[in-house]
Each structure stands twice: as C-alpha cells, then as structure tokens.
Amino acid sequence: MNLDRVHTLADLDGWSFPGTALAVLGHPVAHSISPAMHNAALAHMARADEKYSTWRYFKFDIAPGDLAAALPWFHARGFLGLNLTIPHKVLAVELIEAVDPAAAESGAVNTLLRTPTGYRGFNTDGYGVTRAIAEELGCCVADRPVILLGAGGAARAAAVACLRAGCPTLWIGNRTAANLERLLATLAPVARAASRGVHGFDLGDPPAGLPADAIVINATSAGLKPGDPPPIDVARLPGTPLIYDMIYNPPETPLMCAARARGLTAANGLAMLVHQGVRALEIWSESAAPADVMHAACRAALGRSHG
Ligand code: NAP
C-alpha cells in the first residue's frame, strides 16, 4: 500500500486494509508529513511490540462539506484514530459523539479516538505548542505575555493552553473580526477561571498597547503559500519579542525572516508538529511514542519535499 498516496472518500468504498488504520483528514492535505512521522514511529514501536507492525497511518483529502458524511464511514471501516487539520478542527466538534473536557474549552479538536459507538475528540495542539516553545525558545508561556496571531482551530488550542499555563496576559489578533469575537466568547470562561485578561485586536492594525517582550505565536495560515507576507508587521511588536511560527514548511517562514532581520529569535512549527503527534499517538496506542524518531522522520520528509 502506497502510504504517500492522497486518498479520497471514494477510497473508503472498497477499503480493505486488514490492519489498524489511522489517518489525517484535511483539505488540502497532500503536503502533510504526518504519515511519514507516524509510520516511522509505528515501525519503531513494532520492534518492541509486534502488534504495531499492522498499524498504518494514511492521508485523506476530505472537503469540509463532506466531513459530516465521512466520519461515520471512517468509523464503519474501523479507523482507530484520526487527526484533523485545516479546515476541520472547529467543524468536527459538532459532528462527533463526545469531546474531552479540555478540548471542549477551546471548541476545537485535532485528534479523534474510536469508541464502539463513535469518535471521542481531543486536542493535542496546545500541549504541542507550549512544549515546542519551551524547547525551541527556552521559555515558558507562563512567564511572558503572549501575542497570538489567528483565531482558527490551532489558535483556539494555543489560547487555552496559554491561559491554563498562567500566561500573564493574552492578546489575540485576527484578520476577520467575527472569528475573533467568537474565539473571545469561547475563551471567556477559561480566562475568568484563570483570572487572566484576554484582549483582541485587528491583525492589520496592531494597537500601540501591545505588551513588550512577549512570546508571539503565529497560528494563522499566512506564510504557507509562496509570496505570502508576514501576518503582522514585526516593527509594530514592542521590545524584544520571541517568535514561534506554527508553520514548518517552508522552514524559514516570512514571519521568521522578518523577525530575524530585526535581530529577534524565531523558530518554526516542526517541534510542535512532533509533540502534538506524540500526544495523539499516545492517545491511540496507550503507549509511549518515540519523539526523537518522529522528529527525525519529519526532517527527512521535509528534506525530500525540498528535493
Ligand atoms: P484554520 O482553522 O483554517 O485557521 C486559519 C487562521 O489563519 C484564521 O485565523 C485565519 O483568519 C488566518 N488566516 C488565513 N489566511 C490569512 C492571511 N492571509 N492573513 C492573515 N490571517 C490569515 O487553520 P488552523 O488549523 O488553525 O491552522 C493555522 C496554521 O497553524 C496553519 O498554518 C497550520 O499549518 C498551522 N498549524 C501547525 C501545527 C503544527 O503542528 N506545527 C498544528 C496546527 C496548525 P480569518 O479568521 O480571518 O480567516
């Protein structure tokens, strides 16, 4: 079976894979290196426990309008675990049987676990991004203000993780005001429980009052496509902020280039990909997942994609 192939809903019709299937669903999804990362981890885990030798991770291009119909199909075909990427993370919350309380706070899920009657949703992005920031930037979201760019599925998880970790203040900038308002409303109970302030702003016109020396997290898609400008004018960020861009391909994103040109420290989203993947694989397998093997597999896959 070609594990690099992009499958579609039509492939589920005659689906005959005899082992334990996992998959990422997205639109588009061809660029995803999650299959390379997870299949490397499974091959490694199979050396210690033979059961993983029959586990495989696939990728499926599923349009948002097809997700509601697709999930029961994946369940009927026995898929044990699913990852959801752009643009399904928020949409899926309404479509699954149960949502883990921690994921419910963010209103977004990126990991689904099969139960006998449906899928249970989790969100491992918040864990992934906070762990990656600690590793890559050597700091903790509890210690500095956070300026979060974006209000989509990944931003939702990051916002909850920052508030839960106790970040001093959280500023969220987004392009579309209505999506920002929706996220601020979702976060209100979490912010109240954490006794933290959350402020929204227009990404195109950052206010003068942004906190200095913040951790800036890019959770927008701006930077994924060649020629994209950075999501924010770096000159409008006061002090010496640390920049974490969730995008990992290209490895040097427009935001990172602009930040480094100003002498700022910046890292891409590769470590986040690995850590959210580690946590997801642990949910599916109930075993420890090999982060170093997954990191190496991601680097190799990115190397191949850059020829
Ligand atoms: P999503 O739910 O579709 O949200 C996309 C966000 O990007 C929205 O806030 C959207 O703003 C904003 N946006 C899109 N194009 C923009 C542009 N040209 N200028 C400014 N803002 C723009 O996607 P997601 O799942 O949250 O993913 C967001 C990003 O995080 C993607 O780049 C994804 O690759 C990355 N990510 C990385 C990891 C990792 O493991 N490293 C994990 C998850 C996500 P509007 O509200 O205005 O549309």
mmCIF file of C-alpha atoms and ligand atoms in Angstrom:
data_model
loop_
_atom_site.group_PDB
_atom_site.id
_atom_site.type_symbol
_atom_site.label_atom_id
_atom_site.label_comp_id
_atom_site.label_asym_id
_atom_site.label_seq_id
_atom_site.Cartn_x
_atom_site.Cartn_y
_atom_site.Cartn_z
ATOM 1 C CA MET A 1 0.000 0.000 0.000
ATOM 2 C CA ASN A 2 1.373 3.420 -1.007
ATOM 3 C CA LEU A 3 1.387 5.415 2.233
ATOM 4 C CA ASP A 4 2.229 8.692 0.462
ATOM 5 C CA ARG A 5 -0.887 8.495 -1.669
ATOM 6 C CA VAL A 6 -3.655 11.015 -1.009
ATOM 7 C CA HIS A 7 -6.876 9.034 -0.544
ATOM 8 C CA THR A 8 -10.384 10.362 -1.007
ATOM 9 C CA LEU A 9 -13.808 9.480 0.317
ATOM 10 C CA ALA A 10 -14.326 7.210 -2.701
ATOM 11 C CA ASP A 11 -11.445 5.001 -1.476
ATOM 12 C CA LEU A 12 -13.438 4.122 1.643
ATOM 13 C CA ASP A 13 -15.985 2.306 -0.509
ATOM 14 C CA GLY A 14 -13.731 -0.660 -1.174
ATOM 15 C CA TRP A 15 -11.410 -0.134 1.816
ATOM 16 C CA SER A 16 -9.728 -3.453 2.540
ATOM 17 C CA PHE A 17 -6.700 -2.632 4.735
ATOM 18 C CA PRO A 18 -6.609 -5.540 7.211
ATOM 19 C CA GLY A 19 -4.579 -3.854 9.974
ATOM 20 C CA THR A 20 -5.235 -0.969 12.362
ATOM 21 C CA ALA A 21 -5.752 2.199 10.352
ATOM 22 C CA LEU A 22 -5.058 5.784 11.408
ATOM 23 C CA ALA A 23 -5.344 8.829 9.165
ATOM 24 C CA VAL A 24 -5.112 12.585 8.838
ATOM 25 C CA LEU A 25 -8.083 14.333 7.209
ATOM 26 C CA GLY A 26 -7.588 17.767 5.665
ATOM 27 C CA HIS A 27 -8.297 19.933 2.654
ATOM 28 C CA PRO A 28 -5.747 20.318 1.187
ATOM 29 C CA VAL A 29 -3.686 17.535 2.760
ATOM 30 C CA ALA A 30 -1.145 16.476 0.106
ATOM 31 C CA HIS A 31 1.586 18.499 1.862
ATOM 32 C CA SER A 32 1.087 16.718 5.212
ATOM 33 C CA ILE A 33 4.115 14.893 6.592
ATOM 34 C CA SER A 34 2.096 13.320 9.413
ATOM 35 C CA PRO A 35 2.018 9.908 7.643
ATOM 36 C CA ALA A 36 5.836 9.869 7.434
ATOM 37 C CA MET A 37 6.094 10.880 11.098
ATOM 38 C CA HIS A 38 3.564 8.385 12.451
ATOM 39 C CA ASN A 39 4.573 5.451 10.244
ATOM 40 C CA ALA A 40 8.187 5.879 11.368
ATOM 41 C CA ALA A 41 7.020 5.877 14.989
ATOM 42 C CA LEU A 42 4.894 2.759 14.419
ATOM 43 C CA ALA A 43 7.786 0.914 12.760
ATOM 44 C CA HIS A 44 9.928 1.779 15.773
ATOM 45 C CA MET A 45 7.233 0.724 18.258
ATOM 46 C CA ALA A 46 6.755 -2.560 16.352
ATOM 47 C CA ARG A 47 10.288 -3.594 17.327
ATOM 48 C CA ALA A 48 9.203 -3.730 20.970
ATOM 49 C CA ASP A 49 5.606 -4.834 20.420
ATOM 50 C CA GLU A 50 4.675 -6.792 17.301
ATOM 51 C CA LYS A 51 1.081 -5.584 17.350
ATOM 52 C CA TYR A 52 2.193 -2.241 15.887
ATOM 53 C CA SER A 53 3.537 -3.966 12.769
ATOM 54 C CA THR A 54 -0.047 -3.992 11.424
ATOM 55 C CA TRP A 55 -0.735 -0.327 12.231
ATOM 56 C CA ARG A 56 -0.565 2.225 9.372
ATOM 57 C CA TYR A 57 -1.286 5.943 9.053
ATOM 58 C CA PHE A 58 -2.885 7.295 5.837
ATOM 59 C CA LYS A 59 -3.890 10.697 4.466
ATOM 60 C CA PHE A 60 -7.320 11.618 3.117
ATOM 61 C CA ASP A 61 -8.407 14.764 1.300
ATOM 62 C CA ILE A 62 -11.873 15.478 2.670
ATOM 63 C CA ALA A 63 -13.666 18.716 1.760
ATOM 64 C CA PRO A 64 -15.337 20.494 4.697
ATOM 65 C CA GLY A 65 -18.784 19.852 3.202
ATOM 66 C CA ASP A 66 -18.054 16.103 3.218
ATOM 67 C CA LEU A 67 -16.778 15.779 6.796
ATOM 68 C CA ALA A 68 -20.193 15.015 8.344
ATOM 69 C CA ALA A 69 -20.733 12.160 5.891
ATOM 70 C CA ALA A 70 -17.128 10.972 6.066
ATOM 71 C CA LEU A 71 -16.784 10.437 9.830
ATOM 72 C CA PRO A 72 -19.391 7.619 10.044
ATOM 73 C CA TRP A 73 -17.643 5.974 7.074
ATOM 74 C CA PHE A 74 -14.272 6.044 8.837
ATOM 75 C CA HIS A 75 -15.967 4.609 11.922
ATOM 76 C CA ALA A 76 -17.682 1.853 9.940
ATOM 77 C CA ARG A 77 -14.353 0.950 8.298
ATOM 78 C CA GLY A 78 -12.785 0.628 11.759
ATOM 79 C CA PHE A 79 -10.276 3.537 11.689
ATOM 80 C CA LEU A 80 -8.933 3.643 15.259
ATOM 81 C CA GLY A 81 -7.641 7.201 15.198
ATOM 82 C CA LEU A 82 -7.960 10.322 13.079
ATOM 83 C CA ASN A 83 -6.109 13.603 13.033
ATOM 84 C CA LEU A 84 -7.918 16.672 11.756
ATOM 85 C CA THR A 85 -6.107 19.502 10.077
ATOM 86 C CA ILE A 86 -7.126 22.614 8.115
ATOM 87 C CA PRO A 87 -10.079 23.346 7.975
ATOM 88 C CA HIS A 88 -11.797 20.669 10.101
ATOM 89 C CA LYS A 89 -10.803 21.292 13.727
ATOM 90 C CA VAL A 90 -13.705 23.527 14.748
ATOM 91 C CA LEU A 91 -16.272 21.989 12.424
ATOM 92 C CA ALA A 92 -15.689 18.477 13.799
ATOM 93 C CA VAL A 93 -16.653 19.396 17.375
ATOM 94 C CA GLU A 94 -20.336 19.382 16.385
ATOM 95 C CA LEU A 95 -20.025 16.135 14.446
ATOM 96 C CA ILE A 96 -18.518 13.726 16.971
ATOM 97 C CA GLU A 97 -20.061 11.754 19.761
ATOM 98 C CA ALA A 98 -18.008 13.093 22.688
ATOM 99 C CA VAL A 99 -15.388 15.773 23.335
ATOM 100 C CA ASP A 100 -12.720 15.589 26.006
ATOM 101 C CA PRO A 101 -13.398 18.398 28.538
ATOM 102 C CA ALA A 102 -10.000 20.039 27.916
ATOM 103 C CA ALA A 103 -10.673 20.161 24.159
ATOM 104 C CA ALA A 104 -14.219 21.426 24.710
ATOM 105 C CA GLU A 105 -12.788 24.563 26.341
ATOM 106 C CA SER A 106 -11.138 25.513 23.060
ATOM 107 C CA GLY A 107 -14.012 24.489 20.788
ATOM 108 C CA ALA A 108 -11.598 22.617 18.511
ATOM 109 C CA VAL A 109 -10.371 19.010 18.166
ATOM 110 C CA ASN A 110 -7.376 17.666 16.258
ATOM 111 C CA THR A 111 -7.356 14.021 17.416
ATOM 112 C CA LEU A 112 -10.232 11.532 17.341
ATOM 113 C CA LEU A 113 -10.246 8.164 19.104
ATOM 114 C CA ARG A 114 -12.658 5.450 18.003
ATOM 115 C CA THR A 115 -15.118 4.170 20.595
ATOM 116 C CA PRO A 116 -17.653 1.413 19.869
ATOM 117 C CA THR A 117 -20.353 3.983 19.092
ATOM 118 C CA GLY A 118 -18.494 6.942 17.536
ATOM 119 C CA TYR A 119 -15.417 9.144 17.909
ATOM 120 C CA ARG A 120 -14.188 10.977 21.012
ATOM 121 C CA GLY A 121 -12.323 14.235 20.309
ATOM 122 C CA PHE A 122 -9.147 15.538 21.924
ATOM 123 C CA ASN A 123 -6.883 18.483 21.245
ATOM 124 C CA THR A 124 -3.129 17.933 21.396
ATOM 125 C CA ASP A 125 -2.122 21.218 19.690
ATOM 126 C CA GLY A 126 -1.985 23.186 22.960
ATOM 127 C CA TYR A 127 0.363 20.648 24.511
ATOM 128 C CA GLY A 128 2.408 20.597 21.309
ATOM 129 C CA VAL A 129 2.864 24.353 21.031
ATOM 130 C CA THR A 130 3.721 25.010 24.688
ATOM 131 C CA ARG A 131 6.196 22.123 24.752
ATOM 132 C CA ALA A 132 7.763 23.325 21.482
ATOM 133 C CA ILE A 133 8.104 26.913 22.744
ATOM 134 C CA ALA A 134 9.889 25.649 25.842
ATOM 135 C CA GLU A 135 12.274 23.549 23.742
ATOM 136 C CA GLU A 136 12.877 25.924 20.849
ATOM 137 C CA LEU A 137 12.757 29.325 22.539
ATOM 138 C CA GLY A 138 13.824 28.258 26.038
ATOM 139 C CA CYS A 139 10.895 29.986 27.719
ATOM 140 C CA CYS A 140 7.539 29.179 29.196
ATOM 141 C CA VAL A 141 4.216 30.780 28.256
ATOM 142 C CA ALA A 142 3.623 31.252 32.000
ATOM 143 C CA ASP A 143 6.485 33.732 32.223
ATOM 144 C CA ARG A 144 5.761 36.270 29.470
ATOM 145 C CA PRO A 145 2.737 37.908 27.877
ATOM 146 C CA VAL A 146 1.566 36.109 24.747
ATOM 147 C CA ILE A 147 0.526 37.743 21.468
ATOM 148 C CA LEU A 148 -1.348 35.107 19.493
ATOM 149 C CA LEU A 149 -1.977 35.651 15.782
ATOM 150 C CA GLY A 150 -5.042 33.861 14.399
ATOM 151 C CA ALA A 151 -8.401 32.645 15.673
ATOM 152 C CA GLY A 152 -8.779 29.281 13.904
ATOM 153 C CA GLY A 153 -8.530 25.765 15.294
ATOM 154 C CA ALA A 154 -4.841 25.882 16.215
ATOM 155 C CA ALA A 155 -5.135 29.348 17.774
ATOM 156 C CA ARG A 156 -8.025 28.138 19.930
ATOM 157 C CA ALA A 157 -5.938 25.329 21.393
ATOM 158 C CA ALA A 158 -2.928 27.606 21.901
ATOM 159 C CA ALA A 159 -5.050 30.248 23.657
ATOM 160 C CA VAL A 160 -6.481 27.744 26.133
ATOM 161 C CA ALA A 161 -3.040 26.238 26.785
ATOM 162 C CA CYS A 162 -1.570 29.707 27.474
ATOM 163 C CA LEU A 163 -4.383 30.635 29.867
ATOM 164 C CA ARG A 164 -4.214 27.268 31.610
ATOM 165 C CA ALA A 165 -0.435 27.637 31.983
ATOM 166 C CA GLY A 166 -0.976 31.077 33.565
ATOM 167 C CA CYS A 167 0.421 33.468 30.957
ATOM 168 C CA PRO A 168 0.309 36.998 32.431
ATOM 169 C CA THR A 169 -1.802 38.495 29.605
ATOM 170 C CA LEU A 170 -3.040 37.205 26.274
ATOM 171 C CA TRP A 171 -3.531 39.356 23.175
ATOM 172 C CA ILE A 172 -5.174 37.784 20.134
ATOM 173 C CA GLY A 173 -5.024 39.368 16.676
ATOM 174 C CA ASN A 174 -7.089 38.161 13.748
ATOM 175 C CA ARG A 175 -7.939 39.280 10.212
ATOM 176 C CA THR A 176 -11.696 38.621 10.434
ATOM 177 C CA ALA A 177 -13.350 40.378 13.384
ATOM 178 C CA ALA A 178 -16.300 37.954 13.628
ATOM 179 C CA ASN A 179 -13.990 34.938 14.061
ATOM 180 C CA LEU A 180 -12.007 36.804 16.713
ATOM 181 C CA GLU A 181 -15.223 37.656 18.586
ATOM 182 C CA ARG A 182 -16.288 34.020 18.508
ATOM 183 C CA LEU A 183 -12.954 32.923 19.963
ATOM 184 C CA LEU A 184 -13.055 35.612 22.676
ATOM 185 C CA ALA A 185 -16.539 34.414 23.666
ATOM 186 C CA THR A 186 -15.333 30.783 23.836
ATOM 187 C CA LEU A 187 -12.361 31.815 25.972
ATOM 188 C CA ALA A 188 -14.294 33.990 28.444
ATOM 189 C CA PRO A 189 -14.954 31.202 30.992
ATOM 190 C CA VAL A 190 -11.367 29.904 30.778
ATOM 191 C CA ALA A 191 -9.977 33.439 31.214
ATOM 192 C CA ARG A 192 -12.287 34.028 34.187
ATOM 193 C CA ALA A 193 -11.228 30.763 35.812
ATOM 194 C CA ALA A 194 -7.560 31.662 35.275
ATOM 195 C CA SER A 195 -8.110 35.309 36.375
ATOM 196 C CA ARG A 196 -6.386 36.499 33.225
ATOM 197 C CA GLY A 197 -7.236 39.252 30.774
ATOM 198 C CA VAL A 198 -7.688 38.465 27.075
ATOM 199 C CA HIS A 199 -7.577 41.330 24.553
ATOM 200 C CA GLY A 200 -8.476 41.182 20.870
ATOM 201 C CA PHE A 201 -7.074 43.301 18.056
ATOM 202 C CA ASP A 202 -7.187 43.724 14.312
ATOM 203 C CA LEU A 203 -4.188 41.947 12.814
ATOM 204 C CA GLY A 204 -3.975 44.560 10.064
ATOM 205 C CA ASP A 205 -3.717 47.418 12.580
ATOM 206 C CA PRO A 206 -1.955 46.284 15.765
ATOM 207 C CA PRO A 207 -2.563 48.660 18.712
ATOM 208 C CA ALA A 208 0.209 50.675 20.368
ATOM 209 C CA GLY A 209 -0.554 48.982 23.697
ATOM 210 C CA LEU A 210 0.740 45.520 22.777
ATOM 211 C CA PRO A 211 2.936 44.153 25.572
ATOM 212 C CA ALA A 212 6.713 44.368 25.217
ATOM 213 C CA ASP A 213 8.943 41.273 25.229
ATOM 214 C CA ALA A 214 6.037 38.936 24.509
ATOM 215 C CA ILE A 215 6.019 35.450 23.059
ATOM 216 C CA VAL A 216 4.428 35.902 19.618
ATOM 217 C CA ILE A 217 2.743 32.774 18.259
ATOM 218 C CA ASN A 218 1.695 32.672 14.629
ATOM 219 C CA ALA A 219 -1.392 30.460 14.322
ATOM 220 C CA THR A 220 -2.547 31.947 11.013
ATOM 221 C CA SER A 221 -2.050 30.269 7.648
ATOM 222 C CA ALA A 222 -0.240 33.361 6.360
ATOM 223 C CA GLY A 223 3.169 32.086 5.290
ATOM 224 C CA LEU A 224 2.106 28.694 3.988
ATOM 225 C CA LYS A 225 1.924 29.852 0.361
ATOM 226 C CA PRO A 226 4.929 31.216 -1.526
ATOM 227 C CA GLY A 227 4.771 35.014 -1.632
ATOM 228 C CA ASP A 228 2.599 35.348 1.497
ATOM 229 C CA PRO A 229 3.515 38.411 3.556
ATOM 230 C CA PRO A 230 4.125 38.008 7.313
ATOM 231 C CA PRO A 231 0.813 38.006 9.241
ATOM 232 C CA ILE A 232 1.865 41.094 11.241
ATOM 233 C CA ASP A 233 4.244 43.987 10.740
ATOM 234 C CA VAL A 234 7.124 42.946 13.007
ATOM 235 C CA ALA A 235 8.112 46.605 13.515
ATOM 236 C CA ARG A 236 4.833 47.052 15.454
ATOM 237 C CA LEU A 237 5.883 44.499 18.108
ATOM 238 C CA PRO A 238 7.403 46.338 21.090
ATOM 239 C CA GLY A 239 10.573 45.306 22.914
ATOM 240 C CA THR A 240 12.366 42.092 22.055
ATOM 241 C CA PRO A 241 9.656 39.502 21.431
ATOM 242 C CA LEU A 242 10.332 35.810 20.862
ATOM 243 C CA ILE A 243 8.643 34.456 17.754
ATOM 244 C CA TYR A 244 7.087 30.998 17.390
ATOM 245 C CA ASP A 245 5.581 30.273 13.970
ATOM 246 C CA MET A 246 3.363 27.154 13.829
ATOM 247 C CA ILE A 247 4.200 26.848 10.119
ATOM 248 C CA TYR A 248 7.108 24.463 9.429
ATOM 249 C CA ASN A 249 7.040 24.305 5.628
ATOM 250 C CA PRO A 250 8.710 26.463 4.396
ATOM 251 C CA PRO A 251 11.159 26.006 7.282
ATOM 252 C CA GLU A 252 12.075 29.717 7.235
ATOM 253 C CA THR A 253 8.667 31.433 7.125
ATOM 254 C CA PRO A 254 8.026 35.071 6.090
ATOM 255 C CA LEU A 255 7.419 35.962 9.756
ATOM 256 C CA MET A 256 10.671 34.306 10.828
ATOM 257 C CA CYS A 257 12.600 36.115 8.057
ATOM 258 C CA ALA A 258 11.163 39.487 9.100
ATOM 259 C CA ALA A 259 11.860 38.756 12.777
ATOM 260 C CA ARG A 260 15.438 37.597 12.207
ATOM 261 C CA ALA A 261 16.103 40.665 10.044
ATOM 262 C CA ARG A 262 15.263 42.663 13.192
ATOM 263 C CA GLY A 263 17.628 40.501 15.263
ATOM 264 C CA LEU A 264 14.825 38.595 17.019
ATOM 265 C CA THR A 265 14.855 34.916 17.946
ATOM 266 C CA ALA A 266 12.375 32.855 15.924
ATOM 267 C CA ALA A 267 11.512 29.167 15.497
ATOM 268 C CA ASN A 268 9.245 27.240 13.130
ATOM 269 C CA GLY A 269 6.464 24.772 13.942
ATOM 270 C CA LEU A 270 8.294 21.489 13.438
ATOM 271 C CA ALA A 271 8.698 20.705 17.145
ATOM 272 C CA MET A 272 5.000 21.468 17.657
ATOM 273 C CA LEU A 273 4.098 19.014 14.906
ATOM 274 C CA VAL A 274 6.170 16.354 16.633
ATOM 275 C CA HIS A 275 4.801 16.946 20.124
ATOM 276 C CA GLN A 276 1.143 17.153 19.121
ATOM 277 C CA GLY A 277 1.762 13.938 17.163
ATOM 278 C CA VAL A 278 3.427 12.232 20.118
ATOM 279 C CA ARG A 279 0.442 13.013 22.325
ATOM 280 C CA ALA A 280 -2.025 11.841 19.643
ATOM 281 C CA LEU A 281 -0.194 8.547 19.136
ATOM 282 C CA GLU A 282 -0.156 8.028 22.894
ATOM 283 C CA ILE A 283 -3.938 8.521 22.990
ATOM 284 C CA TRP A 284 -4.444 5.900 20.262
ATOM 285 C CA SER A 285 -1.864 3.363 21.439
ATOM 286 C CA GLU A 286 -1.883 3.950 25.211
ATOM 287 C CA SER A 287 1.908 3.513 24.918
ATOM 288 C CA ALA A 288 4.834 5.946 24.950
ATOM 289 C CA ALA A 289 5.607 7.352 21.483
ATOM 290 C CA PRO A 290 9.218 7.941 20.307
ATOM 291 C CA ALA A 291 9.547 11.737 19.889
ATOM 292 C CA ASP A 292 13.132 11.570 18.589
ATOM 293 C CA VAL A 293 12.223 9.040 15.865
ATOM 294 C CA MET A 294 9.256 11.201 14.858
ATOM 295 C CA HIS A 295 11.412 14.331 14.714
ATOM 296 C CA ALA A 296 13.979 12.606 12.502
ATOM 297 C CA ALA A 297 11.233 11.285 10.192
ATOM 298 C CA CYS A 298 9.787 14.808 9.829
ATOM 299 C CA ARG A 299 13.176 16.284 8.982
ATOM 300 C CA ALA A 300 13.733 13.558 6.362
ATOM 301 C CA ALA A 301 10.262 14.073 4.843
ATOM 302 C CA LEU A 302 10.791 17.827 4.645
ATOM 303 C CA GLY A 303 14.187 17.234 3.056
ATOM 304 C CA ARG A 304 12.511 15.067 0.386
ATOM 305 C CA SER A 305 9.800 17.681 -0.225
ATOM 306 C CA HIS A 306 12.519 20.288 -0.857
ATOM 307 C CA GLY A 307 14.264 17.974 -3.318
HETATM 308 P P1 NAP B 1 -7.756 27.441 10.401
HETATM 309 O O1 NAP B 1 -8.652 26.921 11.456
HETATM 310 O O2 NAP B 1 -8.174 27.381 8.985
HETATM 311 O O3 NAP B 1 -7.418 28.985 10.801
HETATM 312 C C1 NAP B 1 -6.669 29.799 9.920
HETATM 313 C C2 NAP B 1 -6.340 31.126 10.594
HETATM 314 O O4 NAP B 1 -5.436 31.831 9.724
HETATM 315 C C3 NAP B 1 -7.535 32.034 10.805
HETATM 316 O O5 NAP B 1 -7.344 32.801 11.956
HETATM 317 C C4 NAP B 1 -7.475 32.933 9.560
HETATM 318 O O6 NAP B 1 -8.059 34.197 9.762
HETATM 319 C C5 NAP B 1 -5.985 33.104 9.422
HETATM 320 N N1 NAP B 1 -5.548 33.465 8.071
HETATM 321 C C6 NAP B 1 -5.633 32.721 6.951
HETATM 322 N N2 NAP B 1 -5.061 33.362 5.915
HETATM 323 C C7 NAP B 1 -4.606 34.558 6.412
HETATM 324 C C8 NAP B 1 -3.932 35.657 5.840
HETATM 325 N N3 NAP B 1 -3.591 35.661 4.538
HETATM 326 N N4 NAP B 1 -3.608 36.707 6.629
HETATM 327 C C9 NAP B 1 -3.912 36.678 7.950
HETATM 328 N N5 NAP B 1 -4.581 35.673 8.548
HETATM 329 C C10 NAP B 1 -4.909 34.621 7.785
HETATM 330 O O7 NAP B 1 -6.342 26.719 10.456
HETATM 331 P P2 NAP B 1 -5.601 26.063 11.723
HETATM 332 O O8 NAP B 1 -5.861 24.610 11.745
HETATM 333 O O9 NAP B 1 -5.891 26.873 12.912
HETATM 334 O O10 NAP B 1 -4.051 26.258 11.284
HETATM 335 C C11 NAP B 1 -3.476 27.534 11.312
HETATM 336 C C12 NAP B 1 -1.980 27.464 10.994
HETATM 337 O O11 NAP B 1 -1.298 26.727 12.003
HETATM 338 C C13 NAP B 1 -1.680 26.761 9.676
HETATM 339 O O12 NAP B 1 -0.613 27.424 9.064
HETATM 340 C C14 NAP B 1 -1.276 25.380 10.092
HETATM 341 O O13 NAP B 1 -0.381 24.795 9.165
HETATM 342 C C15 NAP B 1 -0.548 25.673 11.409
HETATM 343 N N6 NAP B 1 -0.585 24.529 12.330
HETATM 344 C C16 NAP B 1 0.599 23.926 12.625
HETATM 345 C C17 NAP B 1 0.605 22.886 13.515
HETATM 346 C C18 NAP B 1 1.916 22.222 13.871
HETATM 347 O O14 NAP B 1 1.865 21.126 14.430
HETATM 348 N N7 NAP B 1 3.041 22.839 13.619
HETATM 349 C C19 NAP B 1 -0.574 22.411 14.105
HETATM 350 C C20 NAP B 1 -1.759 23.056 13.776
HETATM 351 C C21 NAP B 1 -1.762 24.111 12.871
HETATM 352 P P3 NAP B 1 -9.594 34.536 9.383
HETATM 353 O O15 NAP B 1 -10.380 34.257 10.621
HETATM 354 O O16 NAP B 1 -9.516 35.948 9.018
HETATM 355 O O17 NAP B 1 -9.970 33.631 8.230
#
